[in-house]
Coordinates of C-alpha atoms and ligand atoms in Angstrom, one line a residue:
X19 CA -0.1 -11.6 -7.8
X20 CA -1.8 -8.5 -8.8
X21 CA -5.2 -7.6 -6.7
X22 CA -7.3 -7.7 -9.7
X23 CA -5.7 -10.9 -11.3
X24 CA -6.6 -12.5 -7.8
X25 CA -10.4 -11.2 -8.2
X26 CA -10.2 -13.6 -10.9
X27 CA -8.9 -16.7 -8.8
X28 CA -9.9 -20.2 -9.5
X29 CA -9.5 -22.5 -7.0
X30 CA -11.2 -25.6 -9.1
X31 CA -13.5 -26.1 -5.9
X32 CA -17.2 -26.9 -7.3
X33 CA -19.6 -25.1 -5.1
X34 CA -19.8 -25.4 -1.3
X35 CA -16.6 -27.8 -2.1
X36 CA -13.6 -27.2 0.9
X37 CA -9.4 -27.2 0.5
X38 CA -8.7 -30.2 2.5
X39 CA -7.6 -30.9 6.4
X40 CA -4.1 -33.0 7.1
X41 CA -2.5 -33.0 10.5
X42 CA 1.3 -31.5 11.2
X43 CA 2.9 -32.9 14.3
X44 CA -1.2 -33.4 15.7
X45 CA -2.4 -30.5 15.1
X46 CA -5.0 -29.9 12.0
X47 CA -3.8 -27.7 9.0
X48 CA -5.2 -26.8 5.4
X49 CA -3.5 -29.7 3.8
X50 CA -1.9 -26.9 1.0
X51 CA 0.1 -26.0 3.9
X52 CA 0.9 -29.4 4.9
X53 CA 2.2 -29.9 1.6
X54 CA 4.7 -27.3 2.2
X55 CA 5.5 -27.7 5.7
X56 CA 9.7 -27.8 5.3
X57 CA 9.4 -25.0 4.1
X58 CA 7.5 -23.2 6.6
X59 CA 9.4 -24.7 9.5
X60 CA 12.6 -23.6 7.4
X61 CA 11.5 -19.9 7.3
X62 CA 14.3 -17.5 8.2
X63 CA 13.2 -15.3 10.1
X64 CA 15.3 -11.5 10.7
X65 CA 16.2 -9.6 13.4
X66 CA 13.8 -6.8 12.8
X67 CA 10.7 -8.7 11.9
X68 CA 7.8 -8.3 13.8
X69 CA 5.2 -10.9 14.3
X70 CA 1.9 -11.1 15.3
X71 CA 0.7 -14.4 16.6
X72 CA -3.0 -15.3 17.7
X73 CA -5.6 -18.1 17.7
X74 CA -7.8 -17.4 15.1
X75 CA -10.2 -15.3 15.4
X76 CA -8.6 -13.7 18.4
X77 CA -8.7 -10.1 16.7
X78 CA -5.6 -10.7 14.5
X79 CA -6.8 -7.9 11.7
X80 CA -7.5 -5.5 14.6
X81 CA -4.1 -5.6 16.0
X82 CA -2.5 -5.6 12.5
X83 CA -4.4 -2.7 11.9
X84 CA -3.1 -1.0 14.6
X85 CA 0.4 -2.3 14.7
X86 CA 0.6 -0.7 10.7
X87 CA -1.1 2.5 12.1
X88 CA 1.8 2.7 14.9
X89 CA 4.6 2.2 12.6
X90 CA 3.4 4.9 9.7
X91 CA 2.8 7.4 12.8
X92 CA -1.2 7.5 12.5
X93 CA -0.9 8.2 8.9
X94 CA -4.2 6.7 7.1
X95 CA -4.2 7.1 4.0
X96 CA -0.6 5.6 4.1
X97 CA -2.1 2.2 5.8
X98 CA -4.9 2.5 2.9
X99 CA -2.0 1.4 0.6
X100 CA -3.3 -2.3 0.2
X101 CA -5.4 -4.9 1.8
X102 CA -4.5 -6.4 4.8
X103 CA -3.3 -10.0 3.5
X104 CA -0.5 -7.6 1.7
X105 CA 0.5 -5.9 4.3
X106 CA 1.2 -8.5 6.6
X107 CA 3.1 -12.1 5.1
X108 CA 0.8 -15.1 7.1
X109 CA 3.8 -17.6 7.5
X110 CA 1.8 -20.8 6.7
X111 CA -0.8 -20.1 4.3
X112 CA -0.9 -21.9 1.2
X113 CA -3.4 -21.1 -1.1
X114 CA -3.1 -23.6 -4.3
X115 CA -2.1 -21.2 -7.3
X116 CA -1.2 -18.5 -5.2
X117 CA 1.9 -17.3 -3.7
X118 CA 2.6 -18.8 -0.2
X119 CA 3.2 -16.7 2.8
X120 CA 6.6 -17.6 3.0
X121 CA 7.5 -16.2 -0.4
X122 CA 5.4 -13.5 0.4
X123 CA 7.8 -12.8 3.1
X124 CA 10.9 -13.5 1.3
X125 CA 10.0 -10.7 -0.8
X126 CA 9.0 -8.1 1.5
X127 CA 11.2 -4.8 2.4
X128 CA 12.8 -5.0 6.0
X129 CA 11.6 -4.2 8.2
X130 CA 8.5 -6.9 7.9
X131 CA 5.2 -7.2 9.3
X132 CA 4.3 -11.0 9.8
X133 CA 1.1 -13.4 11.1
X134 CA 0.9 -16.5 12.4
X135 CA -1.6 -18.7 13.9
X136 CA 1.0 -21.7 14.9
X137 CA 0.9 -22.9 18.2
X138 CA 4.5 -22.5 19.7
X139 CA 5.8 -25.4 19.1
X140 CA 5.0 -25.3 15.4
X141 CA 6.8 -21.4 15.1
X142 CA 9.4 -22.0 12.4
X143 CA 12.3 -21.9 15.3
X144 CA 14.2 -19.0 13.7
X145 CA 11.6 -16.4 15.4
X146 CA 12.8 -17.2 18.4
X147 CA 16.5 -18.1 17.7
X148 CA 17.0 -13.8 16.0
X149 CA 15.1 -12.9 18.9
X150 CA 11.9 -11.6 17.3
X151 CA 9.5 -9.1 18.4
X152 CA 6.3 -10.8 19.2
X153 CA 2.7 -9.6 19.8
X154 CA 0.3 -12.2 21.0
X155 CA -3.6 -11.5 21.5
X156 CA -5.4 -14.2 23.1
X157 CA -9.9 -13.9 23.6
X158 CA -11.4 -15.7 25.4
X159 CA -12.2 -19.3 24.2
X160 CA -16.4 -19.0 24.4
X161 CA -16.3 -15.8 22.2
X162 CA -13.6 -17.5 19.5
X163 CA -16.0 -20.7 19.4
X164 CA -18.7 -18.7 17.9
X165 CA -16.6 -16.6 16.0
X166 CA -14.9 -19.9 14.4
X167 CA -17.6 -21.5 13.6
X168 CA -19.4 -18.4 11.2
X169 CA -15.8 -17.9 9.9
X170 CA -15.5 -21.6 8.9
X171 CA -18.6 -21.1 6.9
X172 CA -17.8 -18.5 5.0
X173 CA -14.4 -19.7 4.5
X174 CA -13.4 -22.4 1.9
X175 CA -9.9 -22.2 2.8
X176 CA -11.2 -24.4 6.4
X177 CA -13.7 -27.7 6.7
X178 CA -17.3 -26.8 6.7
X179 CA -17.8 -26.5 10.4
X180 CA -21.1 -29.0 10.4
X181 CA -23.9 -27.9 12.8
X182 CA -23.0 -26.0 15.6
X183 CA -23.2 -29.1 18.2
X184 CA -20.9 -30.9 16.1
X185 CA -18.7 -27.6 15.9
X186 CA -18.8 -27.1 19.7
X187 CA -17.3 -30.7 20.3
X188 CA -14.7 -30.6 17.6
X189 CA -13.6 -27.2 19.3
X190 CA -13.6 -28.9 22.6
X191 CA -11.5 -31.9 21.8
X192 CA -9.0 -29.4 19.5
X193 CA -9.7 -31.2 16.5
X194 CA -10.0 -27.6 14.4
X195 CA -7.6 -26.4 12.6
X196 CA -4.5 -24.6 14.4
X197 CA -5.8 -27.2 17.5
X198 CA -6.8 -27.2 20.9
X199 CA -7.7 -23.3 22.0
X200 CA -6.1 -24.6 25.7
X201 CA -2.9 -25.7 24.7
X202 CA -2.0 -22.6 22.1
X203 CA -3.1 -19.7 24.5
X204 CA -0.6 -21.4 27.9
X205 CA 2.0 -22.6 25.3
X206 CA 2.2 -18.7 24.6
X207 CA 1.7 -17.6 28.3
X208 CA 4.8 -19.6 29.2
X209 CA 6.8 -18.3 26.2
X210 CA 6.1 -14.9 27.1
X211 CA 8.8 -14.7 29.8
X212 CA 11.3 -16.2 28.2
X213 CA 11.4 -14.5 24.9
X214 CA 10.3 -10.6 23.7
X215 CA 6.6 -11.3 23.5
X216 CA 3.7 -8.8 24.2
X217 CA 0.7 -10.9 25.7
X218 CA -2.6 -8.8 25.0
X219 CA -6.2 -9.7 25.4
X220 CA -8.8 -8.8 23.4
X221 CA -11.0 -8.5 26.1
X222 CA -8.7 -5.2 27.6
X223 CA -8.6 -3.9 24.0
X224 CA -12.1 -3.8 24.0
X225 CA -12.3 -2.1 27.4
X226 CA -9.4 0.5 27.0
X227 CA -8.2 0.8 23.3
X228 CA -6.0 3.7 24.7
X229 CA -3.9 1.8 27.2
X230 CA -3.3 -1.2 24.5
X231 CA -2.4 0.8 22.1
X232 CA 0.3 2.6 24.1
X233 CA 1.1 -0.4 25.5
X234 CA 2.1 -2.0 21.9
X235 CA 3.6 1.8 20.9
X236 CA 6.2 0.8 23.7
X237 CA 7.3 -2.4 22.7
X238 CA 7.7 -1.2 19.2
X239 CA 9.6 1.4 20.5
X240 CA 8.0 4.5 19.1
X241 CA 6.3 7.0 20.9
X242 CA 3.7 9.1 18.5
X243 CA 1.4 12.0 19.5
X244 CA -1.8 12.3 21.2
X245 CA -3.2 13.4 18.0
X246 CA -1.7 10.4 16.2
X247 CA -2.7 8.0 18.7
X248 CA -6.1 9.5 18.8
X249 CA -6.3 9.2 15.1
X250 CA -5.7 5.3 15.6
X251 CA -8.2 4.5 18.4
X252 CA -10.8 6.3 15.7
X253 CA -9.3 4.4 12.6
X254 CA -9.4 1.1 14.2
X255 CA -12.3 0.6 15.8
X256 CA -14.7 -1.9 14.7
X257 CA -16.9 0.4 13.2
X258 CA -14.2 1.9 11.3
X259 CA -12.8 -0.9 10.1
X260 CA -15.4 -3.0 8.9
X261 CA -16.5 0.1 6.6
X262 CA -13.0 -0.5 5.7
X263 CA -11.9 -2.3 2.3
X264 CA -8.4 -2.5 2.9
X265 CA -9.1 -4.4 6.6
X266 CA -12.6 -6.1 6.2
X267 CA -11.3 -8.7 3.6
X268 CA -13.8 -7.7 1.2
X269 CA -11.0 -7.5 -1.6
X270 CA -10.7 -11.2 -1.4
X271 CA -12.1 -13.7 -4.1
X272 CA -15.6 -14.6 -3.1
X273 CA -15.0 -17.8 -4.0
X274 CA -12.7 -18.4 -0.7
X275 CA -14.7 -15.6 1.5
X276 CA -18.0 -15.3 1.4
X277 CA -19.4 -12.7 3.0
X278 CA -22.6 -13.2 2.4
X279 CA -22.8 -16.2 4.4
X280 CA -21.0 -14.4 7.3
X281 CA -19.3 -11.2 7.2
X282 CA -16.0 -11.5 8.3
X283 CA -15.9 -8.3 10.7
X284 CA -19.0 -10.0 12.2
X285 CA -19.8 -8.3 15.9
X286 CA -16.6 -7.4 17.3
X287 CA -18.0 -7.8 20.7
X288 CA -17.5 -9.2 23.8
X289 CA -19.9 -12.1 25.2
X290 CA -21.7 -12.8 22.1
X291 CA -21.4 -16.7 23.5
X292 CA -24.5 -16.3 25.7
X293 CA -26.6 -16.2 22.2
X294 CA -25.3 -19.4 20.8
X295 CA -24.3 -21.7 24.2
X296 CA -27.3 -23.7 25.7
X297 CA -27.2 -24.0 29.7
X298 CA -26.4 -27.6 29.0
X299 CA -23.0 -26.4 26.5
X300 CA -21.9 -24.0 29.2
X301 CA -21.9 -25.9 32.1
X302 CA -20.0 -28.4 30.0
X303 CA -17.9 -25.6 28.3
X304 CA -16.9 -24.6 32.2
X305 CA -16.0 -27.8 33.5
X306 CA -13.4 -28.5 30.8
X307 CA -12.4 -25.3 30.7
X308 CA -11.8 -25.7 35.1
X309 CA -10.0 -29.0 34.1
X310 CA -7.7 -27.3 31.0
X311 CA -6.7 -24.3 32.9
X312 CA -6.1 -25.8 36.1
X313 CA -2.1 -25.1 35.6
X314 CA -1.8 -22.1 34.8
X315 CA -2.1 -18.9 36.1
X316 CA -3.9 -17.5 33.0
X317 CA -7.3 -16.6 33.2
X318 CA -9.5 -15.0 30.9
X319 CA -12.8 -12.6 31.5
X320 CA -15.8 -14.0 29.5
X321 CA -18.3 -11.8 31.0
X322 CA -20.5 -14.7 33.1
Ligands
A3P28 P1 -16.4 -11.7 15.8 O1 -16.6 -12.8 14.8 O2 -16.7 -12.1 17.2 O3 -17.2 -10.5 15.4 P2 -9.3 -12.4 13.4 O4 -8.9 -11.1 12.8 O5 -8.3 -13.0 14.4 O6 -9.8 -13.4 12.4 O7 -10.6 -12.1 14.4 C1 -11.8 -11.7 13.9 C2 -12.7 -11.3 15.0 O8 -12.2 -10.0 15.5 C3 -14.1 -11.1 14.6 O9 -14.9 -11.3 15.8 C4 -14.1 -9.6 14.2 O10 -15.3 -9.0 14.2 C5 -13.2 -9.1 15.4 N1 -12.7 -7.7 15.1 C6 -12.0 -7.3 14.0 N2 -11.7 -6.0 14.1 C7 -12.1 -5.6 15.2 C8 -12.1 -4.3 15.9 N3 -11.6 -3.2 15.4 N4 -12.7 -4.2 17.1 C9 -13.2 -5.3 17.7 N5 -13.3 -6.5 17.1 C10 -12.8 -6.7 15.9

């Protein structure tokens, strides 16, 4: 569908009125994409496609920004050409009335740029089975909380997130969409030695955008400039891109973002938490966390 036929979108949702929830396999989904789930899990995936896979609100736009930047050489005007959501094919959206990610894949030139949010068991199992490239970012779960919960208001596409107590529970016990925070980021950890998968952290992009970013130039096996690679630390930084049409999501309908109510490049930051936890949230917030992450040898800086 054509940008400015989608400027014109109408969802049929009466004002402040959400797309429905439904679970897949326990795990909460826009019911639109539980309505095509066979076909999602069914997705055939190719050789050459590369994914990116996060938990929302992990920085998902910032490393498609940059992985799009990598593969046109630094060349900006050439990753101007469309909006992000164009760019990249986001396997399991369904938006009612609009193309689905999956067609949007289908009809994409090799070699495709894709996005995911699925936990990994949920990955449509031909990722794996071709042998995939696969860029994970995982942030740390206190910062994503309160990220979440302003892009769940601004988002019709998700369940109004309630008041943020009620949020901060519902996040706790996974019952969000794309579920529990704990299980997607160590399902992906394990994955990652077993399959070609590049686990980042927001948290050392924000430190050293530099080292990331050669980091992810090596695994897509190109190796650019020091003027190109300069060019892309400048072109994606926060700052950058949320002056940015073609990556802030601005070009979507109003009617499903609204920015107004929260700006979808919101802070960008690291630690924002400490503004929106009480003591009392935190301490609770730590002790699960101690419990959840007690197998695993991941561990995550949250700047406390
Ligand atoms: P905040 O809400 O904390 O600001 P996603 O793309 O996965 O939905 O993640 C969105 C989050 O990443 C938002 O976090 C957004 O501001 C942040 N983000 C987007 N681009 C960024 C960039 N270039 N640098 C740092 N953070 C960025």
């Amino acid at each position: 569908m054509a940008l400015t036929q989608m400027k014109h979108l109408n969802l049929n949702l009466k004002k402040n009125e959400r797309i429905g929830v439904d679970y897949i396999k326990g795990i909460l989904q826009p019911t639109p994409t539980c309505d095509i789930w066979d076909e999602i899990w069914n997705f055939q995936a190719k050789p050459d496609d590369l994914l990116i896979s996060t938990y929302p609100k992990a920085g998902t736009t910032w490393i498609q920004e940059i992985v799009d930047m990598i593969q046109n050489d630094g060349n900006i005007e050439k990753c101007k050409r469309a909006p992000t959501h164009l760019r990249f094919a986001f396997i399991e959206l369904k938006i009612p009335s609009l193309p689905s990610g999956v067609d949007k894949a289908n009809a994409m030139p090799s070699p495709r740029k894709l996005k995911t949010h699925l936990p990994i068991q949920l990955l449509p199992p031909s990722f794996l089975e071709k042998g995939c490239k696969i860029i994970y970012v995982a942030r740390n779960a206190k910062d994503i909380l309160v990220s979440y919960y302003h892009f769940q208001k601004m988002n019709a596409v998700l369940p109004d997130p309630g008041t943020w107590e009620e949020y901060f529970e519902d996040f706790l016990d996974g019952k969000v969409c794309w579920g529990s925070w704990y299980d997607h980021v160590k399902g992906w950890w394990e994955a990652k030695d077993k399959y070609p998968i590049l686990y980042l952290f927001y948290e050392d992009m924000k430190e050293n955008p530099k080292h990331e970013i050669q980091k992810i130039m090596e695994f897509m096996g190109k190796n650019l400039d020091e003027d190109a690679l300069d060019k892309i630390i400048y072109h994606t930084s926060f700052d950058i891109m949320k002056k940015n049409p073609m990556a802030n999501y601005t070009t979507i309908p109003g009617e499903i973002m609204d920015h107004s109510v929260s700006p979808f490049m919101r802070k960008g930051t690291v630690g924002d938490w400490k503004n929106y936890f009480t003591v009392a949230q935190n301490e609770r917030f730590n002790e699960i966390y101690k419990e959840k992450m007690a197998d695993t040898t991941l561990s995550f800086f949250m700047d406390d």
